[in-house]
Coordinates of C-alpha atoms in Angstrom, one line a residue:
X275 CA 257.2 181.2 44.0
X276 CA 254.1 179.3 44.8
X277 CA 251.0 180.7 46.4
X278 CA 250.8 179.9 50.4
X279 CA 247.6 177.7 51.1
X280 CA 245.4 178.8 53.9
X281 CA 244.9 176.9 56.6
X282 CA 242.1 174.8 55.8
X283 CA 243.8 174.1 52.3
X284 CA 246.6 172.9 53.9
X285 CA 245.0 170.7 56.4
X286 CA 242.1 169.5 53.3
X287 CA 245.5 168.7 51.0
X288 CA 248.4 167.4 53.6
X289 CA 249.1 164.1 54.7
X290 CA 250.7 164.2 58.1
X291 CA 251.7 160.5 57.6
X292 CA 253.8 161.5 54.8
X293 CA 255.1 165.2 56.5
X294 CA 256.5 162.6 59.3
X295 CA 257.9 160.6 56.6
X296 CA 259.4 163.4 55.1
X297 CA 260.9 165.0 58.0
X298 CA 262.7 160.8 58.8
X299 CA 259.7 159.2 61.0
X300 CA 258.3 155.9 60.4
X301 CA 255.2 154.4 62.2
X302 CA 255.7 151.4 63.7
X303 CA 254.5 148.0 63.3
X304 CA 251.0 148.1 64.4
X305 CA 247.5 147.0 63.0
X306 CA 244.3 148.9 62.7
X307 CA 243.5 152.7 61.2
X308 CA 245.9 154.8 63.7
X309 CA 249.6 154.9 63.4
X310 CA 251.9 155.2 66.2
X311 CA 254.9 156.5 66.6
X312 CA 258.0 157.5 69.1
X313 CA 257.1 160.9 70.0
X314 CA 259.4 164.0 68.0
X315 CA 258.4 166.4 70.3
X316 CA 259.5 165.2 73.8
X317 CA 263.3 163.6 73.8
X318 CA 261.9 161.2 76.5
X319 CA 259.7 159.3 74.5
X320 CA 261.3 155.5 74.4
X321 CA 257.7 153.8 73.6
X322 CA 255.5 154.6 70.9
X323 CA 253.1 156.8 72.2
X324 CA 252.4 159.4 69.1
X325 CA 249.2 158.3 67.5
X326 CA 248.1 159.4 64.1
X327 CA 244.6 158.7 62.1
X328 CA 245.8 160.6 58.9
X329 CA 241.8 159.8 57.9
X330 CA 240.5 162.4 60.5
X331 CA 243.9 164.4 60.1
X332 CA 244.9 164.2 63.4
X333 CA 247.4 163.5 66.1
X334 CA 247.7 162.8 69.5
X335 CA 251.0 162.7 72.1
X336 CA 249.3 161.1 74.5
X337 CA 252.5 161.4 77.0
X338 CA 252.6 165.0 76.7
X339 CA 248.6 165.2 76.4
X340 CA 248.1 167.2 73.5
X341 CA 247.4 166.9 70.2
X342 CA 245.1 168.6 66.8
X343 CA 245.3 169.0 62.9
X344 CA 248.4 169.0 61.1
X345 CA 249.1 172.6 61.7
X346 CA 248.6 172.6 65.5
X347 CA 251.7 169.5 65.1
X348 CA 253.6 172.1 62.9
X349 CA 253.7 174.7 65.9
X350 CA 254.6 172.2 68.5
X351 CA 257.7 171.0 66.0
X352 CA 258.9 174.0 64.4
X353 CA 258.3 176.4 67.5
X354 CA 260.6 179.1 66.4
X355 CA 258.0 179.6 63.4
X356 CA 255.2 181.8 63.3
X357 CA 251.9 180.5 62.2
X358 CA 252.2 181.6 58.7
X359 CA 255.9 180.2 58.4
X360 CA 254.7 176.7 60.0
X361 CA 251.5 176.5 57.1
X362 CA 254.7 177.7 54.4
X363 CA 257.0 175.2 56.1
X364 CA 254.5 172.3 55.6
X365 CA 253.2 173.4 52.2
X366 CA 257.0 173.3 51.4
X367 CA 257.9 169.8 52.9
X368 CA 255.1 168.2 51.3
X369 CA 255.9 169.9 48.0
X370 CA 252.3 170.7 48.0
X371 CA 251.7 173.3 44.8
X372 CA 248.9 175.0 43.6
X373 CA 247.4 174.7 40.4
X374 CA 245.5 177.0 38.2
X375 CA 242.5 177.7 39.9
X376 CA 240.1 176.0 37.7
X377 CA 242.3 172.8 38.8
X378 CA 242.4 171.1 42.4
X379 CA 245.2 168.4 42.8
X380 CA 243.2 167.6 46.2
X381 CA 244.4 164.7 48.4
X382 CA 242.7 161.9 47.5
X383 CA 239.2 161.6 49.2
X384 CA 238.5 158.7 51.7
X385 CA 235.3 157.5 52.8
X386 CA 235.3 158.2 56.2
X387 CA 232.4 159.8 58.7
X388 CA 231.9 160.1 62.3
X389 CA 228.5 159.7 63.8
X390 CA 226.8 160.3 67.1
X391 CA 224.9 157.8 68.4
X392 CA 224.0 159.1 71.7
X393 CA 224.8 161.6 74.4
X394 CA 224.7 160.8 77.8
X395 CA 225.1 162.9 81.1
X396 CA 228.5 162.7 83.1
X397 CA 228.9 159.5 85.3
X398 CA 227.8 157.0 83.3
X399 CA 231.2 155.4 81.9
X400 CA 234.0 155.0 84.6
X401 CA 236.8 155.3 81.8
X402 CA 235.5 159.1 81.0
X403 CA 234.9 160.0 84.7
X404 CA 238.4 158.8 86.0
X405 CA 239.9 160.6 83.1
X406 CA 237.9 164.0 84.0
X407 CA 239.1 163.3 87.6
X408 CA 242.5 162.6 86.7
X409 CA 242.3 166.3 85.6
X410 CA 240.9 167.7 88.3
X411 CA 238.0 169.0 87.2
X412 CA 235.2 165.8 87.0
X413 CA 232.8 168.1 89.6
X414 CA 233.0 171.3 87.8
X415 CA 232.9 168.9 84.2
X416 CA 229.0 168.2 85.2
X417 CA 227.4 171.1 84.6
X418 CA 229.4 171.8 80.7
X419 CA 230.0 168.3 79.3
X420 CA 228.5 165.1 78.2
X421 CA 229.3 161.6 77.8
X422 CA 229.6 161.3 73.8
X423 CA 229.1 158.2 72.0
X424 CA 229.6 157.8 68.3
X425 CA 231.7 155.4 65.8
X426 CA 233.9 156.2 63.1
X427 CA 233.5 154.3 59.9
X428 CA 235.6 154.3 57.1
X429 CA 235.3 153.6 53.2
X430 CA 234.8 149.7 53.7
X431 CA 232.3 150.3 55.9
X432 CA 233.7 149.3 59.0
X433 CA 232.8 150.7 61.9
X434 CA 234.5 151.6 65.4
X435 CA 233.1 152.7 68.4
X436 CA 234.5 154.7 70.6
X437 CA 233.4 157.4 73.9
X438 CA 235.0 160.7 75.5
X439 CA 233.7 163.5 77.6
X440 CA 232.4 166.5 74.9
X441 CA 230.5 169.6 74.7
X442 CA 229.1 171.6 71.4
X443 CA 230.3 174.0 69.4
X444 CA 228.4 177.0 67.6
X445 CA 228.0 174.5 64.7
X446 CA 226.0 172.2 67.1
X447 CA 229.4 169.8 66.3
X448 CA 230.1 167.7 69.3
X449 CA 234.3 168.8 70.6
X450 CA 235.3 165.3 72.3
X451 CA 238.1 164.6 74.6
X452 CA 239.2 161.3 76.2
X453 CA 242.3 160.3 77.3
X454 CA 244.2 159.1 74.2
X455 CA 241.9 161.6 71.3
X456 CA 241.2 165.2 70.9
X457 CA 238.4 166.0 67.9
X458 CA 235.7 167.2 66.7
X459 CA 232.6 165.0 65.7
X460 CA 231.3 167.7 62.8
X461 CA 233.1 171.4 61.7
X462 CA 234.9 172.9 63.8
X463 CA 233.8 176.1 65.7
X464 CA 234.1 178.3 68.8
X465 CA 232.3 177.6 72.2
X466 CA 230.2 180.4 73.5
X467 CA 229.4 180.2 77.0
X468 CA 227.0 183.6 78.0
X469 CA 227.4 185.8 80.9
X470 CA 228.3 189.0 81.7
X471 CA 227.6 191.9 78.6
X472 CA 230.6 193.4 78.6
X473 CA 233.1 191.0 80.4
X474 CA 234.4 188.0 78.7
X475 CA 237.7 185.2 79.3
X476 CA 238.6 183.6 76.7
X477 CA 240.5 179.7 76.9
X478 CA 242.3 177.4 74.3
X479 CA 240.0 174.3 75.5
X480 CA 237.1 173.5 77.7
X481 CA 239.8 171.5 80.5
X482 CA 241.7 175.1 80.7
X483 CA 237.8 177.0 81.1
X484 CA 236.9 174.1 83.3
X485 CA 240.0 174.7 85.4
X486 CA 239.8 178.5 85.4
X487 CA 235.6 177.6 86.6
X488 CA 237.3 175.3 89.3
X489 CA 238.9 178.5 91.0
X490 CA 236.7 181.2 90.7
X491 CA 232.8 179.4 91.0
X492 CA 231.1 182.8 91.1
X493 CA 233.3 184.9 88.2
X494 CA 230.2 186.2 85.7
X495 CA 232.2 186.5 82.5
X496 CA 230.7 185.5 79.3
X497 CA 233.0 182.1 78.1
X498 CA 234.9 182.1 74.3
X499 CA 236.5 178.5 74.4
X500 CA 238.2 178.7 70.9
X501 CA 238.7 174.6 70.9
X502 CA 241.2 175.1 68.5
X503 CA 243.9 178.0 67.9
X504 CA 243.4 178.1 64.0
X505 CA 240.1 179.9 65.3
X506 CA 241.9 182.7 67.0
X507 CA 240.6 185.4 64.3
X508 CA 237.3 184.0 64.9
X509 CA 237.7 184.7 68.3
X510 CA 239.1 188.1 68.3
X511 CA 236.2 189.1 66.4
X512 CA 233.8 187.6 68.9
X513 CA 235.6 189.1 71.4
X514 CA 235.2 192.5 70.1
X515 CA 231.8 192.6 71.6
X516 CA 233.1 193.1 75.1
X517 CA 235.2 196.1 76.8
X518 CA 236.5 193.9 79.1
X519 CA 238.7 190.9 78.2
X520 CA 241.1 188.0 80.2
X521 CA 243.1 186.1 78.0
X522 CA 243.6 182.4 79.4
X523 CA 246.0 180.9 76.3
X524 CA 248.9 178.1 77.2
X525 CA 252.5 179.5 77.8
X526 CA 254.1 177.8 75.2
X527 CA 255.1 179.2 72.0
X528 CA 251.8 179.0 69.8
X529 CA 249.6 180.2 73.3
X530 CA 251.9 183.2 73.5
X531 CA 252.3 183.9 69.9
X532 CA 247.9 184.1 70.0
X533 CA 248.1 186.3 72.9
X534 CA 250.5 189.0 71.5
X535 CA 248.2 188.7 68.5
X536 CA 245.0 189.1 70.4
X537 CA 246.3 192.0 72.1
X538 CA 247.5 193.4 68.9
X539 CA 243.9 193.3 67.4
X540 CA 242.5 194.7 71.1
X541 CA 244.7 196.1 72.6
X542 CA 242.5 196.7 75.8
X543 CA 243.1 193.0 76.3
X544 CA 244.9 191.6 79.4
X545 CA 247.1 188.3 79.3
X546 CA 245.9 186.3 82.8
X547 CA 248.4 183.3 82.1
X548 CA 250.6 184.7 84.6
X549 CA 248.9 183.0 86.9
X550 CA 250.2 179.5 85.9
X551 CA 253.4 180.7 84.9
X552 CA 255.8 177.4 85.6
X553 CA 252.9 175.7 84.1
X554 CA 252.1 174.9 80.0
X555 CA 248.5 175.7 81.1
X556 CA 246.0 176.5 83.0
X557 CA 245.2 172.7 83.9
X558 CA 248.5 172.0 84.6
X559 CA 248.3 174.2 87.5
X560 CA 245.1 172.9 88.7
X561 CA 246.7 169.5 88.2
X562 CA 249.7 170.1 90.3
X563 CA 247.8 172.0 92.9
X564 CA 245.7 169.2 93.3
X565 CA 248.3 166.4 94.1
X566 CA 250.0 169.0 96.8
X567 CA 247.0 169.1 98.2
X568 CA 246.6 165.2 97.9
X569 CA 250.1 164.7 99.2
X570 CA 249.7 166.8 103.0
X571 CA 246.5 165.0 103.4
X572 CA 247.6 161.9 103.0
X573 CA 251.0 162.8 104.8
X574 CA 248.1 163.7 107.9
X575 CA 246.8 160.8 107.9
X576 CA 249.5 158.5 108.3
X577 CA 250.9 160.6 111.1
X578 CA 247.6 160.3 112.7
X579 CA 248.1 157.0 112.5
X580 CA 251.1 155.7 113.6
X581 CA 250.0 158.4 117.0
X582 CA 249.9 156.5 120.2
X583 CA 247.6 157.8 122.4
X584 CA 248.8 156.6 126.2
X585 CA 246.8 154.2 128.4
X586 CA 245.5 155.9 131.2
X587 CA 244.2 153.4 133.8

């Protein structure tokens, strides 16, 4: 039986190009670094709207508006699987197997780096303020992220420039968001937002904090935005600072499977996500609440309109 890999073996020696094409999915026809595909994981995909950069080793559905590393895809496939089936699951697939220690059978390296250029505040670039606004949260958004501008250049020296709304990590790594990629410009770490001593919350990503900030403006807790749920034992142990915690994770199978194993580990804990239950999230929610609210003005306004008021001589 071969050893499991950990997490960040599997996602410094996996292919998700080739765990697609494994499990029967081609890419199709398109040019450039990123490969697209008909999405697996919603049956109403009909266009190709699964993107993959297997360089960065990441994915995005942009229909359902997720996306991460390899093992954050494995989760969202298999959801039946626990996290450490998922990483055995993938490592099995691939027929990844480990070698004597003293040999690495690593996937071969590619040249490929992401740079910085330069950070800007909110406001500046319509394309990452209409995607902020489009989840509801552009307002709150100011006083936590930045406009982030850096380019991505691979191992013929090419470069691409691209933008997306961001905010750092504890590594001083930049976490970006736009509306078609979900990354991190540097390693991968937890947000740490200060407040309160002894009360934390504690959120998947900075749209679910930025939502949770969006309904309670004057809540004190001190902020753990994991950016990633590969970080959860990072976060527990953060976490273990405070006597008082609220868990904000998503509903679906890998946000539930953290909470029960947050609560595990503290079992003092409290699970909040009831609060958006009918909803993957906690933007979601905010999302949907929003467009009510959009709908009865609007539905005002026209009836305001189309009121005659009578002509009195």
């Amino acid at each position: 039986m071969s050893k499991l890999l950990t997490a960040r073996e599997l996602k410094e020696q996996a292919s998700l190009v080739d765990l697609l094409s494994r499990l029967g999915y081609q890419p199709v026809p398109k040019r450039g670094r990123e490969k697209m595909y008909v999405s697996m994981l919603r049956d109403s995909d009909t266009n190709p709207s699964f993107s993959v950069n297997d360089d960065l080793g990441v994915w995005f559905d942009h229909g359902a508006g997720k996306g991460g590393t390899i093992i954050d895809f494995g989760l969202a496939y298999w959801k039946h699987l626990s996290f450490n089936e998922v990483v055995k699951k993938i490592q099995d697939v691939c027929a990844i197997e480990i070698a004597e220690p003293r040999v690495r059978r690593p996937r071969k390296p590619v040249k490929v780096q992401h740079v910085v250029e330069k950070v800007r505040p909110l406001g500046a670039h319509p394309a990452i303020t209409d995607y902020l606004k489009s989840r509801g949260v552009f307002e709150v958004a100011r006083f936590y992220l930045s406009e982030v501008y850096y380019f991505i250049e691979d191992e013929n020296d090419v470069r691409k420039h691209y933008f997306a709304a961001g905010w750092l990590n504890e590594h001083n790594s930049w976490e970006v968001r736009n509306r078609y990629f979900k990354g991190c410009m540097g390693h991968k770490g937890i947000t740490v937002i200060p407040g309160h001593p002894k009360k934390a919350a504690l959120f998947e990503g900075f749209l679910d904090f930025l939502s949770w900030r969006y309904d309670n403006p004057e809540a004190d807790h001190t902020i753990i935005v994991l950016n990633t749920l590969t970080l959860l034992h990072q976060g527990i142990n953060k976490a273990k600072a405070y006597s008082s915690l609220d868990i904000y994770f998503d509903r679906d199978k890998a946000g539930k499977g953290a909470s029960r194993d947050f609560i595990k580990a503290l079992p003092y804990a409290t699970d909040r996500s009831a609060i958006y239950e009918g909803f993957n999230d906690y933007n979601d929610k905010l999302k949907a609440q929003l467009k009510t609210v959009a709908t009865e003005q609007e539905t005002k306004t026209n009836f305001f309109a189309n009121v005659r008021v009578p002509f009195v001589r």
